[in-house]
């Protein structure tokens, strides 16, 4: 519940003009984070003999969880 309040108050402080002027940074950062997460999980998957489907699933899960933390 406290996390919801925190997100609500942070959302009140963000202006739409600021978000739209910096959208390129957000898109590039998000894509880089996803690609790095997938790459690291694929490398680990090679060592542990995982299928590519498992690597993609775990890679996106890691990317999503690190976005929530950030």
mmCIF file of the C-alpha atoms, coordinates in Angstrom:
data_MODEL
# 
_entry.id   MODEL 
# 
loop_
_atom_site.group_PDB 
_atom_site.id 
_atom_site.type_symbol 
_atom_site.label_atom_id 
_atom_site.label_alt_id 
_atom_site.label_comp_id 
_atom_site.label_asym_id 
_atom_site.label_entity_id 
_atom_site.label_seq_id 
_atom_site.pdbx_PDB_ins_code 
_atom_site.Cartn_x 
_atom_site.Cartn_y 
_atom_site.Cartn_z 
_atom_site.occupancy 
_atom_site.B_iso_or_equiv 
_atom_site.pdbx_formal_charge 
_atom_site.auth_seq_id 
_atom_site.auth_comp_id 
_atom_site.auth_asym_id 
_atom_site.auth_atom_id 
_atom_site.pdbx_PDB_model_num 
ATOM 1  C CA . UNK A 1 1  ? 0.000  0.000   0.000   1.00 0.00 ? 1  UNK A CA 1 
ATOM 2  C CA . UNK A 1 2  ? 2.835  2.410   0.783   1.00 0.00 ? 2  UNK A CA 1 
ATOM 3  C CA . UNK A 1 3  ? 4.333  1.700   -2.635  1.00 0.00 ? 3  UNK A CA 1 
ATOM 4  C CA . UNK A 1 4  ? 1.080  2.784   -4.275  1.00 0.00 ? 4  UNK A CA 1 
ATOM 5  C CA . UNK A 1 5  ? 1.106  6.049   -2.344  1.00 0.00 ? 5  UNK A CA 1 
ATOM 6  C CA . UNK A 1 6  ? 4.731  6.619   -3.282  1.00 0.00 ? 6  UNK A CA 1 
ATOM 7  C CA . UNK A 1 7  ? 4.003  6.074   -6.975  1.00 0.00 ? 7  UNK A CA 1 
ATOM 8  C CA . UNK A 1 8  ? 0.973  8.364   -6.728  1.00 0.00 ? 8  UNK A CA 1 
ATOM 9  C CA . UNK A 1 9  ? 2.987  11.221  -5.211  1.00 0.00 ? 9  UNK A CA 1 
ATOM 10 C CA . UNK A 1 10 ? 5.847  10.768  -7.669  1.00 0.00 ? 10 UNK A CA 1 
ATOM 11 C CA . UNK A 1 11 ? 3.312  10.881  -10.508 1.00 0.00 ? 11 UNK A CA 1 
ATOM 12 C CA . UNK A 1 12 ? 2.001  14.206  -9.279  1.00 0.00 ? 12 UNK A CA 1 
ATOM 13 C CA . UNK A 1 13 ? 5.459  15.761  -9.529  1.00 0.00 ? 13 UNK A CA 1 
ATOM 14 C CA . UNK A 1 14 ? 6.070  14.762  -13.167 1.00 0.00 ? 14 UNK A CA 1 
ATOM 15 C CA . UNK A 1 15 ? 5.059  17.206  -15.875 1.00 0.00 ? 15 UNK A CA 1 
ATOM 16 C CA . UNK A 1 16 ? 3.809  15.996  -19.246 1.00 0.00 ? 16 UNK A CA 1 
ATOM 17 C CA . UNK A 1 17 ? 6.095  18.443  -21.082 1.00 0.00 ? 17 UNK A CA 1 
ATOM 18 C CA . UNK A 1 18 ? 9.141  16.984  -19.350 1.00 0.00 ? 18 UNK A CA 1 
ATOM 19 C CA . UNK A 1 19 ? 8.145  13.431  -20.256 1.00 0.00 ? 19 UNK A CA 1 
ATOM 20 C CA . UNK A 1 20 ? 7.464  14.243  -23.897 1.00 0.00 ? 20 UNK A CA 1 
ATOM 21 C CA . UNK A 1 21 ? 10.730 16.150  -24.270 1.00 0.00 ? 21 UNK A CA 1 
ATOM 22 C CA . UNK A 1 22 ? 12.785 13.235  -22.894 1.00 0.00 ? 22 UNK A CA 1 
ATOM 23 C CA . UNK A 1 23 ? 10.976 10.313  -24.534 1.00 0.00 ? 23 UNK A CA 1 
ATOM 24 C CA . UNK A 1 24 ? 14.001 9.279   -26.606 1.00 0.00 ? 24 UNK A CA 1 
ATOM 25 C CA . UNK A 1 25 ? 16.121 8.732   -23.506 1.00 0.00 ? 25 UNK A CA 1 
ATOM 26 C CA . UNK A 1 26 ? 13.399 6.605   -21.913 1.00 0.00 ? 26 UNK A CA 1 
ATOM 27 C CA . UNK A 1 27 ? 12.867 4.480   -25.034 1.00 0.00 ? 27 UNK A CA 1 
ATOM 28 C CA . UNK A 1 28 ? 16.585 3.892   -25.620 1.00 0.00 ? 28 UNK A CA 1 
ATOM 29 C CA . UNK A 1 29 ? 17.158 3.120   -21.932 1.00 0.00 ? 29 UNK A CA 1 
ATOM 30 C CA . UNK A 1 30 ? 14.255 0.676   -21.832 1.00 0.00 ? 30 UNK A CA 1 
ATOM 31 C CA . UNK A 1 31 ? 15.363 -1.140  -24.977 1.00 0.00 ? 31 UNK A CA 1 
ATOM 32 C CA . UNK A 1 32 ? 18.950 -1.301  -23.716 1.00 0.00 ? 32 UNK A CA 1 
ATOM 33 C CA . UNK A 1 33 ? 17.798 -2.729  -20.388 1.00 0.00 ? 33 UNK A CA 1 
ATOM 34 C CA . UNK A 1 34 ? 15.719 -5.416  -22.106 1.00 0.00 ? 34 UNK A CA 1 
ATOM 35 C CA . UNK A 1 35 ? 18.528 -6.357  -24.485 1.00 0.00 ? 35 UNK A CA 1 
ATOM 36 C CA . UNK A 1 36 ? 21.143 -6.507  -21.729 1.00 0.00 ? 36 UNK A CA 1 
ATOM 37 C CA . UNK A 1 37 ? 18.853 -8.626  -19.535 1.00 0.00 ? 37 UNK A CA 1 
ATOM 38 C CA . UNK A 1 38 ? 18.135 -11.012 -22.398 1.00 0.00 ? 38 UNK A CA 1 
ATOM 39 C CA . UNK A 1 39 ? 21.828 -11.199 -23.306 1.00 0.00 ? 39 UNK A CA 1 
ATOM 40 C CA . UNK A 1 40 ? 22.941 -12.010 -19.767 1.00 0.00 ? 40 UNK A CA 1 
ATOM 41 C CA . UNK A 1 41 ? 20.245 -14.670 -19.381 1.00 0.00 ? 41 UNK A CA 1 
ATOM 42 C CA . UNK A 1 42 ? 21.156 -16.214 -22.751 1.00 0.00 ? 42 UNK A CA 1 
ATOM 43 C CA . UNK A 1 43 ? 24.808 -16.441 -21.653 1.00 0.00 ? 43 UNK A CA 1 
ATOM 44 C CA . UNK A 1 44 ? 23.764 -18.062 -18.381 1.00 0.00 ? 44 UNK A CA 1 
ATOM 45 C CA . UNK A 1 45 ? 21.417 -20.329 -20.323 1.00 0.00 ? 45 UNK A CA 1 
ATOM 46 C CA . UNK A 1 46 ? 24.333 -21.590 -22.392 1.00 0.00 ? 46 UNK A CA 1 
ATOM 47 C CA . UNK A 1 47 ? 26.121 -22.710 -19.233 1.00 0.00 ? 47 UNK A CA 1 
ATOM 48 C CA . UNK A 1 48 ? 23.016 -24.353 -17.752 1.00 0.00 ? 48 UNK A CA 1 
ATOM 49 C CA . UNK A 1 49 ? 21.766 -25.844 -21.045 1.00 0.00 ? 49 UNK A CA 1 
ATOM 50 C CA . UNK A 1 50 ? 18.434 -23.974 -21.080 1.00 0.00 ? 50 UNK A CA 1 
ATOM 51 C CA . UNK A 1 51 ? 16.174 -23.784 -24.125 1.00 0.00 ? 51 UNK A CA 1 
ATOM 52 C CA . UNK A 1 52 ? 15.901 -20.444 -25.910 1.00 0.00 ? 52 UNK A CA 1 
ATOM 53 C CA . UNK A 1 53 ? 12.243 -20.202 -24.829 1.00 0.00 ? 53 UNK A CA 1 
ATOM 54 C CA . UNK A 1 54 ? 13.246 -20.431 -21.165 1.00 0.00 ? 54 UNK A CA 1 
ATOM 55 C CA . UNK A 1 55 ? 15.980 -17.840 -21.700 1.00 0.00 ? 55 UNK A CA 1 
ATOM 56 C CA . UNK A 1 56 ? 13.505 -15.387 -23.235 1.00 0.00 ? 56 UNK A CA 1 
ATOM 57 C CA . UNK A 1 57 ? 10.974 -15.920 -20.457 1.00 0.00 ? 57 UNK A CA 1 
ATOM 58 C CA . UNK A 1 58 ? 13.519 -15.466 -17.677 1.00 0.00 ? 58 UNK A CA 1 
ATOM 59 C CA . UNK A 1 59 ? 15.179 -12.561 -19.500 1.00 0.00 ? 59 UNK A CA 1 
ATOM 60 C CA . UNK A 1 60 ? 11.917 -10.646 -19.741 1.00 0.00 ? 60 UNK A CA 1 
ATOM 61 C CA . UNK A 1 61 ? 11.078 -11.474 -16.119 1.00 0.00 ? 61 UNK A CA 1 
ATOM 62 C CA . UNK A 1 62 ? 14.446 -10.110 -14.978 1.00 0.00 ? 62 UNK A CA 1 
ATOM 63 C CA . UNK A 1 63 ? 13.982 -7.023  -17.135 1.00 0.00 ? 63 UNK A CA 1 
ATOM 64 C CA . UNK A 1 64 ? 10.491 -6.408  -15.775 1.00 0.00 ? 64 UNK A CA 1 
ATOM 65 C CA . UNK A 1 65 ? 11.515 -6.869  -12.154 1.00 0.00 ? 65 UNK A CA 1 
ATOM 66 C CA . UNK A 1 66 ? 14.515 -4.548  -12.485 1.00 0.00 ? 66 UNK A CA 1 
ATOM 67 C CA . UNK A 1 67 ? 12.272 -1.898  -14.087 1.00 0.00 ? 67 UNK A CA 1 
ATOM 68 C CA . UNK A 1 68 ? 9.916  -2.109  -11.118 1.00 0.00 ? 68 UNK A CA 1 
ATOM 69 C CA . UNK A 1 69 ? 12.825 -1.672  -8.719  1.00 0.00 ? 69 UNK A CA 1 
ATOM 70 C CA . UNK A 1 70 ? 14.183 1.313   -10.637 1.00 0.00 ? 70 UNK A CA 1 
# 
